[in-house]
Coordinates of C-alpha atoms in Angstrom, one line a residue:
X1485 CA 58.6 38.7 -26.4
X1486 CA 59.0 35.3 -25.3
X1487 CA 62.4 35.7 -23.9
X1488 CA 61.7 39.0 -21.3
X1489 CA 60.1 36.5 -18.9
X1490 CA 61.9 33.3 -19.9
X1491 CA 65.4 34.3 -19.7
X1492 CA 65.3 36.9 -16.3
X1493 CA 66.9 40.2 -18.4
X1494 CA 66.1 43.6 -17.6
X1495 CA 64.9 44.5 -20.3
X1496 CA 64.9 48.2 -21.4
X1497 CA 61.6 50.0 -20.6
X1498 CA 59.0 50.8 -23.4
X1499 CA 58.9 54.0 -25.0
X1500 CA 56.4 56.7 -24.7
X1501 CA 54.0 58.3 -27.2
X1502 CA 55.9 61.1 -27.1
X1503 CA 59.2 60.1 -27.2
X1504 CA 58.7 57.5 -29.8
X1505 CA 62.0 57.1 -32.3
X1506 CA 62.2 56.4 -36.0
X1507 CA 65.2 53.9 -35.7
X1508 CA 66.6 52.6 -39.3
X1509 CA 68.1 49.2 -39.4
X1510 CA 70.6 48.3 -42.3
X1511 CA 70.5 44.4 -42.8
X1512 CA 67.5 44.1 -40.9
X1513 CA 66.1 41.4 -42.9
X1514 CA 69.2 39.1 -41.9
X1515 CA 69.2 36.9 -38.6
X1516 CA 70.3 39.1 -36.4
X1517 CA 69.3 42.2 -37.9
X1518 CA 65.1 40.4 -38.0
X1519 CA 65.7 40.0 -34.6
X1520 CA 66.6 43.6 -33.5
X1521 CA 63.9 45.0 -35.8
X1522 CA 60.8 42.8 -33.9
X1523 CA 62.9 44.2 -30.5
X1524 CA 62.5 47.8 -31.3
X1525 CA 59.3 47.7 -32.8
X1526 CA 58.5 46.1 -29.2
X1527 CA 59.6 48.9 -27.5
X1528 CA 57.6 51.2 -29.1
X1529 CA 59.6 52.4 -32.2
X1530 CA 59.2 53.2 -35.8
X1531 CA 61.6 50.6 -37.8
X1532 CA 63.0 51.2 -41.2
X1533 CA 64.7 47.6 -42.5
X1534 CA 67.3 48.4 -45.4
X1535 CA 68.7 45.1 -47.1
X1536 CA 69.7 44.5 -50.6
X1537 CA 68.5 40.6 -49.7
X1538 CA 71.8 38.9 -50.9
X1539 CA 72.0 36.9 -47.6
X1540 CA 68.3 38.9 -45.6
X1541 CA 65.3 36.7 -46.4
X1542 CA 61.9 38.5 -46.6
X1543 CA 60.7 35.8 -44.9
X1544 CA 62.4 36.9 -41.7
X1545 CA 60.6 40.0 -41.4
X1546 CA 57.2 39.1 -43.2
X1547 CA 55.1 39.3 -39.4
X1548 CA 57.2 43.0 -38.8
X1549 CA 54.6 44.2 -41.3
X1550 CA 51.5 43.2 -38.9
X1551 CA 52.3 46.2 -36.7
X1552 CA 51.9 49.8 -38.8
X1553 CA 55.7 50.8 -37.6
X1554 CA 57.8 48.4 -39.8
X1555 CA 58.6 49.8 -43.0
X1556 CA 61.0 47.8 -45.5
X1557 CA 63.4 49.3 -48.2
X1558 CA 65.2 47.2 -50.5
X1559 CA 68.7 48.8 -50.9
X1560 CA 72.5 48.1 -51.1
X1561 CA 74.2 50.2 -48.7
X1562 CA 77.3 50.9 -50.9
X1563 CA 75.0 53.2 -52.9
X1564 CA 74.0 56.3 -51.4
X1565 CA 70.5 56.8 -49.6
X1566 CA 68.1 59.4 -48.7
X1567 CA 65.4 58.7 -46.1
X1568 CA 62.7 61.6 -45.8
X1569 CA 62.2 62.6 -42.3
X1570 CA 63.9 62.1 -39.2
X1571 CA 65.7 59.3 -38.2
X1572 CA 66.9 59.1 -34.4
X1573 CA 69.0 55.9 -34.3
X1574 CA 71.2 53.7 -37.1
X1575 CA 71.9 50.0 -36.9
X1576 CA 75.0 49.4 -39.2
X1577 CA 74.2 45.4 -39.6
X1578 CA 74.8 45.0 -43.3
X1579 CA 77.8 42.5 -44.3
X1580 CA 77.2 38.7 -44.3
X1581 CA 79.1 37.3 -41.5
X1582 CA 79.6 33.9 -42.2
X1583 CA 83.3 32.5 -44.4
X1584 CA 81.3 31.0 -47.0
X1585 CA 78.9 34.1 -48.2
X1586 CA 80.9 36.9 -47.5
X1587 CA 84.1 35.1 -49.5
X1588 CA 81.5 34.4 -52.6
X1589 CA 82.3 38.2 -53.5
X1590 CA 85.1 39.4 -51.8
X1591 CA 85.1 43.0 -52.9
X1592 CA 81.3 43.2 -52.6
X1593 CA 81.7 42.2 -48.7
X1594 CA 85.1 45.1 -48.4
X1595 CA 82.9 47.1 -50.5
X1596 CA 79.6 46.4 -47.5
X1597 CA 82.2 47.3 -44.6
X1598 CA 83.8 50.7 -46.1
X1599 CA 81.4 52.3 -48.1
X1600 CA 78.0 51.3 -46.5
X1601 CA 80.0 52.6 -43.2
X1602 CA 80.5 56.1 -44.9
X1603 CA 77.5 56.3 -46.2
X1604 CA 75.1 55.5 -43.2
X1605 CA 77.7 57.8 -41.3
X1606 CA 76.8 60.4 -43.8
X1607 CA 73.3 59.7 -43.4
X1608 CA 73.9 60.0 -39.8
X1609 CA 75.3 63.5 -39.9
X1610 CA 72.6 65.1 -42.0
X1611 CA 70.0 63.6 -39.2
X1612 CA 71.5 64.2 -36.2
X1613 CA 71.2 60.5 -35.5
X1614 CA 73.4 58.1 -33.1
X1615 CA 75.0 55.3 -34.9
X1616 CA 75.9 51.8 -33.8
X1617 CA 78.4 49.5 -35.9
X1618 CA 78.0 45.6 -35.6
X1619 CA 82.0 45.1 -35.8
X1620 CA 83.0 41.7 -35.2
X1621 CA 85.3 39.2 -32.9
X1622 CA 87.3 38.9 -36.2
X1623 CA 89.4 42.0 -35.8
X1624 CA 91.2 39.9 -32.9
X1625 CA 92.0 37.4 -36.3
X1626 CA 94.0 34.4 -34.8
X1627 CA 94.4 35.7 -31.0
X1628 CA 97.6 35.3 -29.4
X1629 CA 96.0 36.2 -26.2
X1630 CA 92.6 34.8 -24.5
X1631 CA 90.5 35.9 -23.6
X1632 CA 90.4 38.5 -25.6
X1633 CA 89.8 42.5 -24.5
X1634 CA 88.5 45.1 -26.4
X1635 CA 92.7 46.6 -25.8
X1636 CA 93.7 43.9 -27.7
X1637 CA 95.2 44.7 -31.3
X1638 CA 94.7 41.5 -32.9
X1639 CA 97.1 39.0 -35.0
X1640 CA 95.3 39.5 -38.2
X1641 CA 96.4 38.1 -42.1
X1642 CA 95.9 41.2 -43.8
X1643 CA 96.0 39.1 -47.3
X1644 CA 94.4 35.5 -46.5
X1645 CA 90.7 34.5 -47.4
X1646 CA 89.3 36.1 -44.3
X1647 CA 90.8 39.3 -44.9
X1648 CA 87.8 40.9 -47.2
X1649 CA 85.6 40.8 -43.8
X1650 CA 88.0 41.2 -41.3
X1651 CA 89.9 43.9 -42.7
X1652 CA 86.4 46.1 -43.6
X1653 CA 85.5 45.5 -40.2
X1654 CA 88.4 47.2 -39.0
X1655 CA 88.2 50.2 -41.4
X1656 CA 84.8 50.2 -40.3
X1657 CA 85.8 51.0 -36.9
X1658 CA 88.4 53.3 -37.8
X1659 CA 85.7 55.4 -40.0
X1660 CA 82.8 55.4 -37.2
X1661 CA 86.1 56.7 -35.1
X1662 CA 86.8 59.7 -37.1
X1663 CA 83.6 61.1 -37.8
X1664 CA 83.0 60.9 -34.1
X1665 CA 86.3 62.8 -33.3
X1666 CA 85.8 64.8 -36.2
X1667 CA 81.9 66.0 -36.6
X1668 CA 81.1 64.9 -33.1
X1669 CA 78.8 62.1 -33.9
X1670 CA 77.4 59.8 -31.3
X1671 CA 78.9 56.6 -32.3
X1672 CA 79.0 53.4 -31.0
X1673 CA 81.3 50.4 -31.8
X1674 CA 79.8 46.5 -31.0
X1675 CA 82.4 43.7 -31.4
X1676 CA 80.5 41.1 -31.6
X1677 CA 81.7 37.2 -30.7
X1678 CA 79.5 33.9 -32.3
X1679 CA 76.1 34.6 -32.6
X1680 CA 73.3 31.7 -33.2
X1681 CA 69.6 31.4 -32.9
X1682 CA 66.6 30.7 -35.1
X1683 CA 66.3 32.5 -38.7
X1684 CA 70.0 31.5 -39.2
X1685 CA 70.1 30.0 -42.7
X1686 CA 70.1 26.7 -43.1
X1687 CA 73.2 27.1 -45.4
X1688 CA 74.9 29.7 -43.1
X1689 CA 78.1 27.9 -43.3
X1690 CA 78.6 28.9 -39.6
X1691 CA 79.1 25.7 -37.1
X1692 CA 76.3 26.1 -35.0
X1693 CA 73.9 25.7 -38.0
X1694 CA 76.1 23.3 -40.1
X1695 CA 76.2 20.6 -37.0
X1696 CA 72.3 21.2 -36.6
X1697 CA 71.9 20.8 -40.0
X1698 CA 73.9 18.0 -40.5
X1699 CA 72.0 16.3 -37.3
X1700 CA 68.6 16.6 -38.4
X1701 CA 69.5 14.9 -41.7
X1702 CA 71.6 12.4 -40.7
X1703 CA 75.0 13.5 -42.6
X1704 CA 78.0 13.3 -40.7
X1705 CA 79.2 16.4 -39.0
X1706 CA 82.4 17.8 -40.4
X1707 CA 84.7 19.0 -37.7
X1708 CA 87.7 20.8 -39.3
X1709 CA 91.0 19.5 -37.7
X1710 CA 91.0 17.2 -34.6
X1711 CA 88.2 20.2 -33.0
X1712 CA 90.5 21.5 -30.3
X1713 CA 90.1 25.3 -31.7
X1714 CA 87.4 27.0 -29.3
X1715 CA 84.3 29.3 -29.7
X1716 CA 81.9 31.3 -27.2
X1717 CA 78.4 31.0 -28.7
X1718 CA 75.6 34.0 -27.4
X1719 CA 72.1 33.4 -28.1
X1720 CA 70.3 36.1 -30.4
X1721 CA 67.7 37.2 -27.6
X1722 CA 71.3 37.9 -25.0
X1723 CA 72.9 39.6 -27.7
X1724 CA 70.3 41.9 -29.4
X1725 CA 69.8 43.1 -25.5
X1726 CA 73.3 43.8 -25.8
X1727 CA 73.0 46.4 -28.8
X1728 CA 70.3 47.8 -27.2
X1729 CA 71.9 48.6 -24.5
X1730 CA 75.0 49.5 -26.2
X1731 CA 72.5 52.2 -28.1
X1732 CA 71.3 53.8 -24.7
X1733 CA 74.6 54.2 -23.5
X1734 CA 76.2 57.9 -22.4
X1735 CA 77.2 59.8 -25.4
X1736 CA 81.0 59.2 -24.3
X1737 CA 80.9 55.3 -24.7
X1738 CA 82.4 55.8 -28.0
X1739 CA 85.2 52.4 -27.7
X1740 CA 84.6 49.2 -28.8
X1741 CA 82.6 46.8 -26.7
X1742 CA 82.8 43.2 -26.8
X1743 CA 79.3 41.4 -27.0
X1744 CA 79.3 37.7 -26.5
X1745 CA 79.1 35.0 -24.3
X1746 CA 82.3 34.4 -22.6
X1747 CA 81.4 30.2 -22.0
X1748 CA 84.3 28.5 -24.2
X1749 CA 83.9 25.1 -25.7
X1750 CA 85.6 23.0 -28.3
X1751 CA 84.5 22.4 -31.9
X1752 CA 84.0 19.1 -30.8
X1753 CA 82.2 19.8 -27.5
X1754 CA 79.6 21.3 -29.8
X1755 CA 79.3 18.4 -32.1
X1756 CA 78.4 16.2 -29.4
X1757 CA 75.7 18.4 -27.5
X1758 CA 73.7 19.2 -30.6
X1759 CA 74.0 15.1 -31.2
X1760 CA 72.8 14.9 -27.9
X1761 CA 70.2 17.2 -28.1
X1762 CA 69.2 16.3 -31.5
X1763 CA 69.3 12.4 -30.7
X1764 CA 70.9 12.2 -33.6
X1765 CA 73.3 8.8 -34.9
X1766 CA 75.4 10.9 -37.4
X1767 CA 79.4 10.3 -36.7
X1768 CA 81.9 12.7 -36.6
X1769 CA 84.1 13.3 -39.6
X1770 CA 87.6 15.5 -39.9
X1771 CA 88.4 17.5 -42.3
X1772 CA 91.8 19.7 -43.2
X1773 CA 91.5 23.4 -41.5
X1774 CA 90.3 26.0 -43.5
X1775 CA 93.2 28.7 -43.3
X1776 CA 93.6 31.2 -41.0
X1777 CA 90.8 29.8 -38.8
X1778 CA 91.0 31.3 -35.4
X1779 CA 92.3 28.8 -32.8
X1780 CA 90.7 30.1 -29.9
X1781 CA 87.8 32.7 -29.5
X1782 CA 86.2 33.9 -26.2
X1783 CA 85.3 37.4 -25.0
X1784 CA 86.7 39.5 -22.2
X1785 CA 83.1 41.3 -21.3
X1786 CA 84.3 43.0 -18.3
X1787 CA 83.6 46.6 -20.2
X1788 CA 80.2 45.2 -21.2
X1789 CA 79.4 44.8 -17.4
X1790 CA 80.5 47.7 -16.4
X1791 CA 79.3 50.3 -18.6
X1792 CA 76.2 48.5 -20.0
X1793 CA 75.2 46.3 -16.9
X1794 CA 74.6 43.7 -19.4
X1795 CA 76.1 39.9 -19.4
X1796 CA 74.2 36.5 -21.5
X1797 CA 71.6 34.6 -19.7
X1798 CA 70.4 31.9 -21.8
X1799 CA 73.1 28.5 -21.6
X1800 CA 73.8 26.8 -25.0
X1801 CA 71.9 24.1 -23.9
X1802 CA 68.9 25.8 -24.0
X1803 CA 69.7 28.0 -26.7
X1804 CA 70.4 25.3 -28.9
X1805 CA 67.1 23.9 -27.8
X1806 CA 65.2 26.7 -29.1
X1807 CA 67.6 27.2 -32.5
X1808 CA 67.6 23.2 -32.9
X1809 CA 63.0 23.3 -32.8
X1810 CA 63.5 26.1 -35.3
X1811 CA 65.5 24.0 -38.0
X1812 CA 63.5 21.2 -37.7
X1813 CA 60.6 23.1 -38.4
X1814 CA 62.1 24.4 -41.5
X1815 CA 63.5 21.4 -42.7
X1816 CA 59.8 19.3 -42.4
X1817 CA 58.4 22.3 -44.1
X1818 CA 61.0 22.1 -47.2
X1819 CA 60.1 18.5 -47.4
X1820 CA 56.6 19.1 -47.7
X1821 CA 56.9 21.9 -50.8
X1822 CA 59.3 19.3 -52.5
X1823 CA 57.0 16.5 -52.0
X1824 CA 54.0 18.4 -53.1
X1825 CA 56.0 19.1 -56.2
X1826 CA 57.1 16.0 -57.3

């Protein structure tokens, strides 16, 4: 993969014939989730992708197939599944993470957190299998401190627009908790802070990919309030390593570890590198705040470094490099298909 020479990680070793894993990933047809599949399959593993393909794009895992160890299901993860055979490892990546999808169906998305938790948890148990939950930097909701530890219990609106994803989240947590006090399952708990990279959506809703967006085509970029509130942004290559690692970890790393890039910048700040990198002439436009948008958001990793030996590489400047050539691309191609239709 491009990134193991680029970028200077460590990467973890390749796997053996004989200790080759059958590692089922559930929204591994999403961005992040298409990127962790082509990871493990790297290293050596089988890979079964579960996504019911609400916000996953078959498009994001259509070269997966290419290999003989990438096998996709189709599936919501609020219904029960049975997989035959063993299963070694469990990604938990299915909820849409960005305000504008997972608020389309509220109780779908608490729905997503609760019971696709339980029942991949379930799943787990009958297999024997580790587990890892993709939890989220929205369980700090609003922070009152920054940045922000894994100790921290959050300032969280329990009732507000953000509440069906923030609030599952946090049962989430609380579920993959219990069943490893209580059946002494091998879990693992990732909190993970702004994420970006190519295969987002171009209608994510998310800022990285609504600025680039907006660039490429010339709209302006909507910047919600005067863009003092702040965000860390980690590249998809640095955080998948994360997870990974996260996976591998001793059996009694079972507390939450915060995953992101701890680099803070403004709203604004980003509007005006991906102008600059874009070369782009669209102006900046404010709108009202959205409610209960988080002021300020940057990771304390200190527990990611010392239990995981794992902090991001890649700046934003090249990230956004790299996520910037991938909108582009799909942008010119959705302008050919129209024009070759009308």
């Amino acid at each position: 993969m491009r990134s193991e020479r680029r970028f200077g990680h460590k990467f973890l070793s390749g796997l053996s014939s004989s200790a080759r894993k059958t590692i089922l990933v559930a929204g591994g047809a999403g961005f992040l989730g298409s990127h962790l599949c082509e990871r493990l399959l790297k290293q050596g593993s089988d890979v079964v992708c579960l996504d019911n393909l609400l916000t996953g794009s078959l498009d994001n895992i259509a070269h997966l197939s290419q290999t003989g160890r990438f096998t996709f299901r189709q599936h919501d993860v609020i219904e029960p599944l049975r997989i035959d055979g063993p299963v070694d490892e469990i990604y938990n990546l299915a909820c849409p993470a960005s305000p504008p999808k997972y608020q389309k169906d509220p109780f779908h998305t608490f729905q997503t957190s609760i019971m696709g938790a339980m029942n991949l948890l379930e799943l787990a148990k009958a297999k024997g299998a580790r587990i890892l939950q993709a939890s989220t930097s929205e369980v700090y909701g609003d922070p009152e401190i920054s940045p922000q530890p894994e100790s921290y219990r959050g300032c969280v609106n329990t009732v507000g627009p953000r509440a069906c994803y923030d609030e599952g989240k946090r049962a989430a947590e609380t579920l993959f908790y219990e069943y490893g006090r209580q059946f002494g399952l091998n879990t693992k708990i990732a909190r993970i802070f702004n994420t970006y990279g190519p295969r987002m959506s171009p209608d994510d809703g998310r800022v990285v990919s609504n600025f680039i967006v907006q660039a490429l085509t010339g709209r302006d970029l909507t910047v919600y309030g005067k863009g003092e509130q702040t965000r860390s942004f980690c590249y998809v290559d640095d955080l998948v390593e994360g997870l990974m690692r996260l996976m591998a970890s001793p059996d009694d790393l079972r507390d939450p570890v915060n995953l992101g890039n701890p680099g803070e910048f403004t709203v604004r700040e980003l509007a005006e590198i991906v102008l600059a990198r874009t070369g782009s002439r669209s102006r900046l436009v404010n709108l009202d705040l959205p409610v209960d948008d988080p002021r300020q958001r940057r990771p304390d990793i200190a527990r990611a470094k010392r239990e995981l030996s794992w902090s991001p590489v890649v700046p934003l400047e090249e990230g956004l490099d790299h996520t910037i050539a991938y909108f582009d691309a799909v942008l010119r191609n959705s302008a050919r298909k129209e024009a070759m239709v009308s």
